PDB file of C-alpha atoms in Angstrom:
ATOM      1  CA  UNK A  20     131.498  91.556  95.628  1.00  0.00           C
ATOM      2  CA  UNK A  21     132.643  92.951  99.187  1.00  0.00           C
ATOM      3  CA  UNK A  22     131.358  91.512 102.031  1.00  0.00           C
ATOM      4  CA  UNK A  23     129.015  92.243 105.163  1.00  0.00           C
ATOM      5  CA  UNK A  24     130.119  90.320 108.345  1.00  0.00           C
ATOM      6  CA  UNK A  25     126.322  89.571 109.958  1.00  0.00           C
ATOM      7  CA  UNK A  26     127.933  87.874 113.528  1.00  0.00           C
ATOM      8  CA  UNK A  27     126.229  90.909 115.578  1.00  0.00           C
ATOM      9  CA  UNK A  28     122.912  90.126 114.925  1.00  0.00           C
ATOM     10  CA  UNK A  29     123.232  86.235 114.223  1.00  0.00           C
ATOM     11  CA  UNK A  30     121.757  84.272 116.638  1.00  0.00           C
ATOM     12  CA  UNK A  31     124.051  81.437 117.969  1.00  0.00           C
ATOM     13  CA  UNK A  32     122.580  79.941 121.220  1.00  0.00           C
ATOM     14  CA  UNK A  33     121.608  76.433 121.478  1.00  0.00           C
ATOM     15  CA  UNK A  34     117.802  77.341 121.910  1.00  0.00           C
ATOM     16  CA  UNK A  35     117.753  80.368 119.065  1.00  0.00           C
ATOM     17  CA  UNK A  36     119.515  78.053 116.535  1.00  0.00           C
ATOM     18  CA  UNK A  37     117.110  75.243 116.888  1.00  0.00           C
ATOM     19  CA  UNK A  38     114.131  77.662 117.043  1.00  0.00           C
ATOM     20  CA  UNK A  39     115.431  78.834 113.722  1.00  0.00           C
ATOM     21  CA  UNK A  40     116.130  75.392 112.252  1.00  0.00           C
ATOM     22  CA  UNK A  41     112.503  74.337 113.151  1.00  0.00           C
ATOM     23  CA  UNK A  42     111.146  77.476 111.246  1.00  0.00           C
ATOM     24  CA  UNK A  43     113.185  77.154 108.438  1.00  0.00           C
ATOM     25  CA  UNK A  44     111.845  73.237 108.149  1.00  0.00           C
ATOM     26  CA  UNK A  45     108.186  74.947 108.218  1.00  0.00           C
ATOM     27  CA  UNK A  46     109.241  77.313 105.808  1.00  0.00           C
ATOM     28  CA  UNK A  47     110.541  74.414 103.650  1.00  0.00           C
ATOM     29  CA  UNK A  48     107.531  72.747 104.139  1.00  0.00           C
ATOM     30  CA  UNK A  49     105.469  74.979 102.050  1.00  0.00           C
ATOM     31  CA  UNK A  50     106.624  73.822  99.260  1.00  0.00           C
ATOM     32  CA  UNK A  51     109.558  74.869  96.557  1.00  0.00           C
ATOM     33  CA  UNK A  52     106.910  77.192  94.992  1.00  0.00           C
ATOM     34  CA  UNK A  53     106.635  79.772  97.734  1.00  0.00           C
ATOM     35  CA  UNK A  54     110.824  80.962  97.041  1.00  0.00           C
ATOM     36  CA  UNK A  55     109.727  84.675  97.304  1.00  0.00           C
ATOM     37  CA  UNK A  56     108.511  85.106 101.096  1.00  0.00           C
ATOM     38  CA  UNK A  57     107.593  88.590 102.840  1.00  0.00           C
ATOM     39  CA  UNK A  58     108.107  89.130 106.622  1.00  0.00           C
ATOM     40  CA  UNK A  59     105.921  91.627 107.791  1.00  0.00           C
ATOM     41  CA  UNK A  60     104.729  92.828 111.380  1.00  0.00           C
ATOM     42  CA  UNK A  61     102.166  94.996 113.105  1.00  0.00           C
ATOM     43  CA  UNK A  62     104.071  97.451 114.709  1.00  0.00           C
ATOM     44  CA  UNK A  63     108.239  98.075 115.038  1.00  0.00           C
ATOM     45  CA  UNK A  64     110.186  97.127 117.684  1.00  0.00           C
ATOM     46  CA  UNK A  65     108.728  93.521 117.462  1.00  0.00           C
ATOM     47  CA  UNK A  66     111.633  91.790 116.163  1.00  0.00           C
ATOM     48  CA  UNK A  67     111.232  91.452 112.832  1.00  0.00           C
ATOM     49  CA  UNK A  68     114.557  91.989 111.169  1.00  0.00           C
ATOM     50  CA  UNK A  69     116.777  90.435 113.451  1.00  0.00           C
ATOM     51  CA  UNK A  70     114.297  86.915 112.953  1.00  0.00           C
ATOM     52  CA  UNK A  71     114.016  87.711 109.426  1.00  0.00           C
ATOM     53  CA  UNK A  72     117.927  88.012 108.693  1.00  0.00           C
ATOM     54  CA  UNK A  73     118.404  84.599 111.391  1.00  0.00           C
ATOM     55  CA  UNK A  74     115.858  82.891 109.270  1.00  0.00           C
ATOM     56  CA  UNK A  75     117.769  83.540 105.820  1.00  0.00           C
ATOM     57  CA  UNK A  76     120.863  82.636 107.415  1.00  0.00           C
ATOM     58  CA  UNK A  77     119.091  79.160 108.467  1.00  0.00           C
ATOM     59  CA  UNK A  78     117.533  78.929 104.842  1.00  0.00           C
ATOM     60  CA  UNK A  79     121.131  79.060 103.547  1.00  0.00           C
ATOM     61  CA  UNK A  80     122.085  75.995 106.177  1.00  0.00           C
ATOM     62  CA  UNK A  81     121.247  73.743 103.363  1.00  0.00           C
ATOM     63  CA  UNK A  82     123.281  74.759 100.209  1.00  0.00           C
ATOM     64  CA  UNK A  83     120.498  76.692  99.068  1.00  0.00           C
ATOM     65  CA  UNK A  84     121.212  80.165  97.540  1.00  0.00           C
ATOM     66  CA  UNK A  85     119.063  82.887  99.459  1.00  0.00           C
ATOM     67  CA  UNK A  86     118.635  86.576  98.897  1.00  0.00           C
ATOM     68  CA  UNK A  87     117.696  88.944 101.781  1.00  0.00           C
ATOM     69  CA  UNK A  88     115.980  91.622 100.806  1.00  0.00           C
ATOM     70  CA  UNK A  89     115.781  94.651 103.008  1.00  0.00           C
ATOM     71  CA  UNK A  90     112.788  96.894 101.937  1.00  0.00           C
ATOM     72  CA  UNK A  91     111.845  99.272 104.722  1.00  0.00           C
ATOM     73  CA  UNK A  92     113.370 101.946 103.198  1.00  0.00           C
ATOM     74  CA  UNK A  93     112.029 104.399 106.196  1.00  0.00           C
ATOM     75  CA  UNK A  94     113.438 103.114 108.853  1.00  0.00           C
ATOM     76  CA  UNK A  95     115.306 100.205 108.389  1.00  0.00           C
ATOM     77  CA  UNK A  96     117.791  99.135 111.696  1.00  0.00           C
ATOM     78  CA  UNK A  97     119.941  96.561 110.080  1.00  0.00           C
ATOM     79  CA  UNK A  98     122.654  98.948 109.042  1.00  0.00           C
ATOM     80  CA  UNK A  99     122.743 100.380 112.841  1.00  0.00           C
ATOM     81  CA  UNK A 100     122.890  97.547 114.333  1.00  0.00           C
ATOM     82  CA  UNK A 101     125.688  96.091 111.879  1.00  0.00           C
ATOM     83  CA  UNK A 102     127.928  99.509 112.922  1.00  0.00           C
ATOM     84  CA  UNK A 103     129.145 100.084 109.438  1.00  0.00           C
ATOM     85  CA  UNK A 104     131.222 103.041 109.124  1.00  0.00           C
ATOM     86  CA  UNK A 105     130.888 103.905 105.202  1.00  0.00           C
ATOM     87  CA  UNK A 106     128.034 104.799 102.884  1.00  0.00           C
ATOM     88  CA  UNK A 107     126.066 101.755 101.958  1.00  0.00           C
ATOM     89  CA  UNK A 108     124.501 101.441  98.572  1.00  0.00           C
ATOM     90  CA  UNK A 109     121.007  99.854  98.378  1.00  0.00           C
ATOM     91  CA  UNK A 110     117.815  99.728  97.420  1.00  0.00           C
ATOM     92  CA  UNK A 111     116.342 102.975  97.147  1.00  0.00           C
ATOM     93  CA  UNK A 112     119.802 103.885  95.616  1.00  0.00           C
ATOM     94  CA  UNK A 113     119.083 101.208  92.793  1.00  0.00           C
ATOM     95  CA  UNK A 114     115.616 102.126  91.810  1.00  0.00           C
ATOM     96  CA  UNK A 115     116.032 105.051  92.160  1.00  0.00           C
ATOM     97  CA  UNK A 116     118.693 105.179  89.558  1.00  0.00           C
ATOM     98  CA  UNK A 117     121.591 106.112  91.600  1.00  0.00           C
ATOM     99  CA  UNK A 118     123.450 102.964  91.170  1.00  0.00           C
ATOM    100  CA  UNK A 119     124.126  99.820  89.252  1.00  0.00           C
ATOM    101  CA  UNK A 120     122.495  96.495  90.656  1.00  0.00           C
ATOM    102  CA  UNK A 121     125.911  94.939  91.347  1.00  0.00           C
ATOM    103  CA  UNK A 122     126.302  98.240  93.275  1.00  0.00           C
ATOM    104  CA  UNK A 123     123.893  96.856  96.337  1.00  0.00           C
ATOM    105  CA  UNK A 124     124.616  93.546  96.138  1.00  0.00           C
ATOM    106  CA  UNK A 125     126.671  91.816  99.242  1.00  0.00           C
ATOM    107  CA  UNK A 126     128.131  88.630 100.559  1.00  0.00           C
ATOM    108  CA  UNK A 127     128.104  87.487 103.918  1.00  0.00           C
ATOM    109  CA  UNK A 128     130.229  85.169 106.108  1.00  0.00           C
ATOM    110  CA  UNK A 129     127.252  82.558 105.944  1.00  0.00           C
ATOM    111  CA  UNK A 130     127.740  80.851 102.763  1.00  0.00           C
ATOM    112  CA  UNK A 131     125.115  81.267 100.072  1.00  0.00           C
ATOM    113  CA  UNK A 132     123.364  84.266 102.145  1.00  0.00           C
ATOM    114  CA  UNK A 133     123.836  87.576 100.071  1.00  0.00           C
ATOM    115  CA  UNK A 134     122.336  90.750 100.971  1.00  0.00           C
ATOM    116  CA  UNK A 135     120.674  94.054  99.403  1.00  0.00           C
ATOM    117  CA  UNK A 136     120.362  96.769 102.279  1.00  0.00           C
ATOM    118  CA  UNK A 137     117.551  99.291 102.227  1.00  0.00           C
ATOM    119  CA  UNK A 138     119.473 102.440 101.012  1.00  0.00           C
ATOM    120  CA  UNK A 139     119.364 105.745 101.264  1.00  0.00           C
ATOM    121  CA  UNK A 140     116.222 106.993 103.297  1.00  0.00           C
ATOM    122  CA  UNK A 141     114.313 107.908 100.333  1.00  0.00           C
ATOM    123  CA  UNK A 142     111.531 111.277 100.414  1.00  0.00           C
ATOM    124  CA  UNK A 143     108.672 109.091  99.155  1.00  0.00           C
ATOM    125  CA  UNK A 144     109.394 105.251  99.521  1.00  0.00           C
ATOM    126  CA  UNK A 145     106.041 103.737  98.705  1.00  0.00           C
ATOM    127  CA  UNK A 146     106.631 105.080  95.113  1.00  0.00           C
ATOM    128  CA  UNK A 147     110.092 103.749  94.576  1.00  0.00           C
ATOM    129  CA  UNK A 148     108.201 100.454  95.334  1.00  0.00           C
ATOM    130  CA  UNK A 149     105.435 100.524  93.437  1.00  0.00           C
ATOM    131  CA  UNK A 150     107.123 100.739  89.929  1.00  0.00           C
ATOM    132  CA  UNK A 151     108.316  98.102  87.431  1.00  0.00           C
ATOM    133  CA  UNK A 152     112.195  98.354  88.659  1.00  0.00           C
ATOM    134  CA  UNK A 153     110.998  96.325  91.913  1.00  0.00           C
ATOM    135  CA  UNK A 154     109.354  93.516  89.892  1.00  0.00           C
ATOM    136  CA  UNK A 155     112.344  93.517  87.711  1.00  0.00           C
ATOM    137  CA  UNK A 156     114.814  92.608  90.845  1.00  0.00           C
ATOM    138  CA  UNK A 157     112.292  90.059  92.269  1.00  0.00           C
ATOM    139  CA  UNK A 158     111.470  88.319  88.699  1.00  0.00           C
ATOM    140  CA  UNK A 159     115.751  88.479  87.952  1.00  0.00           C
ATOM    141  CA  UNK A 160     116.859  87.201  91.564  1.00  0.00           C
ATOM    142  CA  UNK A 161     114.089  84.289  91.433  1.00  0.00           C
ATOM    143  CA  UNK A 162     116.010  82.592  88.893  1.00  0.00           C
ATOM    144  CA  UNK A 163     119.627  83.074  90.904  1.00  0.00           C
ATOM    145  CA  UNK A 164     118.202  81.939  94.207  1.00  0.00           C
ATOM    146  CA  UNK A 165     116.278  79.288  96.161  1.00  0.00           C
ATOM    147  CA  UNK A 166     114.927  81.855  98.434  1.00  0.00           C
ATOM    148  CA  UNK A 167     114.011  85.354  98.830  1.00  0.00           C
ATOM    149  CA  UNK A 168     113.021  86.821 101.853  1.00  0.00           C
ATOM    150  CA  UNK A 169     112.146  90.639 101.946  1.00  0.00           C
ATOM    151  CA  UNK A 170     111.896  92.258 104.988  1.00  0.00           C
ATOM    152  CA  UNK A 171     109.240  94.989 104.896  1.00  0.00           C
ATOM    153  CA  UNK A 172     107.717  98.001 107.276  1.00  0.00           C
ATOM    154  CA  UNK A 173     105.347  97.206 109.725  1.00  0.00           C
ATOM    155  CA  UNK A 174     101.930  96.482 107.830  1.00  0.00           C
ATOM    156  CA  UNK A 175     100.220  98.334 110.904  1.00  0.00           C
ATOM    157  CA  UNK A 176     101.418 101.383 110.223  1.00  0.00           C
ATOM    158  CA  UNK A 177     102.293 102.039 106.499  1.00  0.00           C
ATOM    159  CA  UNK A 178     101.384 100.143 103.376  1.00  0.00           C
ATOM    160  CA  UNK A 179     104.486  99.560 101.672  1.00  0.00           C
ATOM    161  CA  UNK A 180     104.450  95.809 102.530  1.00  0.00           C
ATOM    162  CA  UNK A 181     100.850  95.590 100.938  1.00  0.00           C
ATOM    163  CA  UNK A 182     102.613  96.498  97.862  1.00  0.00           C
ATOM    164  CA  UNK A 183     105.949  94.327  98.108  1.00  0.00           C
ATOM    165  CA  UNK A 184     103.111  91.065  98.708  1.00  0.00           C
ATOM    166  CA  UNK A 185     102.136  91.630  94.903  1.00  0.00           C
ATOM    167  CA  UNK A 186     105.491  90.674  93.806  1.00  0.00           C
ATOM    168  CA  UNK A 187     105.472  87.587  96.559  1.00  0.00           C
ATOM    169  CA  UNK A 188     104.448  83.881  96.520  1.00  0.00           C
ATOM    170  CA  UNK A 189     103.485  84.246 100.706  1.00  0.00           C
ATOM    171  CA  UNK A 190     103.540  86.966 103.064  1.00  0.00           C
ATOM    172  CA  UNK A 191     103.964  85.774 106.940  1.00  0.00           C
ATOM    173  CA  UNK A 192     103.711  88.167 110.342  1.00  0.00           C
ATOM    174  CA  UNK A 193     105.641  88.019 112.983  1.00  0.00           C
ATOM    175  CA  UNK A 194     103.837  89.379 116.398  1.00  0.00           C
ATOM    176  CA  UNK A 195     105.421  89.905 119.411  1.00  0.00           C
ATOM    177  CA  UNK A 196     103.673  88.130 122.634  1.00  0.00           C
ATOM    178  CA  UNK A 197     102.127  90.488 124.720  1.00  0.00           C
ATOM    179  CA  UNK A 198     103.327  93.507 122.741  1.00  0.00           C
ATOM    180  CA  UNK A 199     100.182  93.932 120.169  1.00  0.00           C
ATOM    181  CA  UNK A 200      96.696  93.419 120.584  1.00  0.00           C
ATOM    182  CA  UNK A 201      94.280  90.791 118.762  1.00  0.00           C
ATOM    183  CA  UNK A 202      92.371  93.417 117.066  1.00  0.00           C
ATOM    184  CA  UNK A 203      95.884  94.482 116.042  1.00  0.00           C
ATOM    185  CA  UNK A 204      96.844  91.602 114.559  1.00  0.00           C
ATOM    186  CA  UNK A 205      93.248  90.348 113.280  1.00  0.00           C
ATOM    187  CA  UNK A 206      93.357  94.009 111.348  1.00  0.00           C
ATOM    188  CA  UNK A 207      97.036  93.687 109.871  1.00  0.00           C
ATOM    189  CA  UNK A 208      95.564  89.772 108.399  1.00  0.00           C
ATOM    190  CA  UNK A 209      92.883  91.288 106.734  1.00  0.00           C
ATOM    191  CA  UNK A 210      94.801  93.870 105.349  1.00  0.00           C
ATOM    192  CA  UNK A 211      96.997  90.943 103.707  1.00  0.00           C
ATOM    193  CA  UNK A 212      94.302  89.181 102.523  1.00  0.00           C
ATOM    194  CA  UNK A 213      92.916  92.473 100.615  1.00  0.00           C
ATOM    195  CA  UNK A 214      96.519  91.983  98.568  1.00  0.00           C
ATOM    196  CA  UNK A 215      95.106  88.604  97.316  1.00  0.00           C
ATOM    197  CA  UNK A 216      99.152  87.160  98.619  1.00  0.00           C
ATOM    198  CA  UNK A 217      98.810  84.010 100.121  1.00  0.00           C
ATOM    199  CA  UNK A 218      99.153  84.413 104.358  1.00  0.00           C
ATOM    200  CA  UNK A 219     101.649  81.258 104.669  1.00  0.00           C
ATOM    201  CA  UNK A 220     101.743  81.680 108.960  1.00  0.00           C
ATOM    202  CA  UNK A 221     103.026  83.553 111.680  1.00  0.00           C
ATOM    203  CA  UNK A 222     105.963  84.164 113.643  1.00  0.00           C
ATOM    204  CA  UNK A 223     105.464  84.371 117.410  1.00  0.00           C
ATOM    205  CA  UNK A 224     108.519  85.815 119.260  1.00  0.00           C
ATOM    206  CA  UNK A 225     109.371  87.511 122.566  1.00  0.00           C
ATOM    207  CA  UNK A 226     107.988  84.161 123.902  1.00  0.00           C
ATOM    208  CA  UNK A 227     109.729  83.050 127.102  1.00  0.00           C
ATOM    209  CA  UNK A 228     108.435  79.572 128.317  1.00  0.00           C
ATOM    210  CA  UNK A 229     107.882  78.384 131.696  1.00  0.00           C
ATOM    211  CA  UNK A 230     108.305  75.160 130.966  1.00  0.00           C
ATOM    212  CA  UNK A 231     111.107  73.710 132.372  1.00  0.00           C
ATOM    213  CA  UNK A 232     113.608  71.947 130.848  1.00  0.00           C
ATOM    214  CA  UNK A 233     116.882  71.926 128.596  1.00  0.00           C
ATOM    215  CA  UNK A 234     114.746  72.711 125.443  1.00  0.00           C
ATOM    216  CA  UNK A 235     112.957  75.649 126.896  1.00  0.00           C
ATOM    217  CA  UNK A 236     115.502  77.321 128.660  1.00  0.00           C
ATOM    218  CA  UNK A 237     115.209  81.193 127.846  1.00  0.00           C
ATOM    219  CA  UNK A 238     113.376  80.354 124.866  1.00  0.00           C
ATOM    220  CA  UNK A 239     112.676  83.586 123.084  1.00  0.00           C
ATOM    221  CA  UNK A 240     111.816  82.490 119.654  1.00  0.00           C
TER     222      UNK A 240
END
């Protein structure tokens, strides 16, 4: 299995690694039967990758086995951001029959973190997800990890992740402070709720405290 160095995007300040530590308790928290988790948002450019892939790294912290799922297939930013230089095989590749499952499977430097990138930008993505191949990989990886966490579009503007929370145990959003609206966000929860997946919490980031203080220092998370 090759491996994916994630050290660009890994956050490793004092104040992001406790912020991540603390959600990673609360995630904990819910209980050992939500293992399959969805991170959605209301619009991109909030965050959400970067805290998802931080928060599977912290999940891992523990000797647990995770699984990070990328699933926005349309415009995923992880692969960018990493700089990788050769043709990545994920998971539009895999259902759409391009590609074996070992094929999009990767390790990381963080020990028990492994990794399946979106893919190939596919021409209709919302139907590569809503077939049985999807529910497959969840149903196979839930018995190989402690925790899956699938990072899906923005719920505010297409409705892939309404169809990812069917194969979930809890779906939480992440909303950026002062980027989105509450009729934003109060319209992205119902839409959850209409996919009968439980809403576990949200994630608010872009927060910068002015408390001050060693604990709050630059505290965007």
């Amino acid at each position: 299995m090759e491996t994916i160095l994630l050290q660009s995007l890994l956050q490793n300040s004092y104040e992001a690694t406790e912020a991540y530590r603390t959600l990673k308790t609360n995630v904990q928290l819910l209980g050992k039967h939500n293992k399959v988790i969805a991170v959605t948002s209301v619009q991109p450019g909030e965050g959400k990758s970067t805290v998802n892939l931080n928060l599977a790294a912290a999940l891992a912290e523990g000797n647990n086995k995770v699984l990070f799922i990328d699933a926005d297939m349309r415009k995923s930013v992880l692969e960018g951001r990493l700089k990788i230089d050769k043709k990545i095989m994920g998971l539009s590749d895999w259902l759409a029959g391009i590609c074996k499952g070992k094929d999009i499977l990767y390790a990381t430097e963080v020990p028990g973190l492994q990794v399946i990138f979106a893919g190939t930008v596919p021409p209709k993505p919302t139907e590569l997800l809503d077939n049985e191949m999807f529910g497959k990989l969840i149903e196979v990886s839930k018995n190989a990890y402690d925790y899956i966490i699938i990072d899906t579009p923005p719920l505010g503007t297409v409705i892939d992740a309404a169809i990812i929370a069917k194969y979930c145990d809890g779906m939480i959003l992440l909303v950026s402070a002062g980027d989105v609206s509450y009729k934003e966000v109060r319209k992205v929860k119902k839409q959850i709720e209409k996919t009968n997946c439980r809403l576990l919490g949200y994630i608010l980031n872009k927060v910068t405290s002015k408390k001050k203080g060693y604990y709050y220092k630059n505290n965007r998370y």
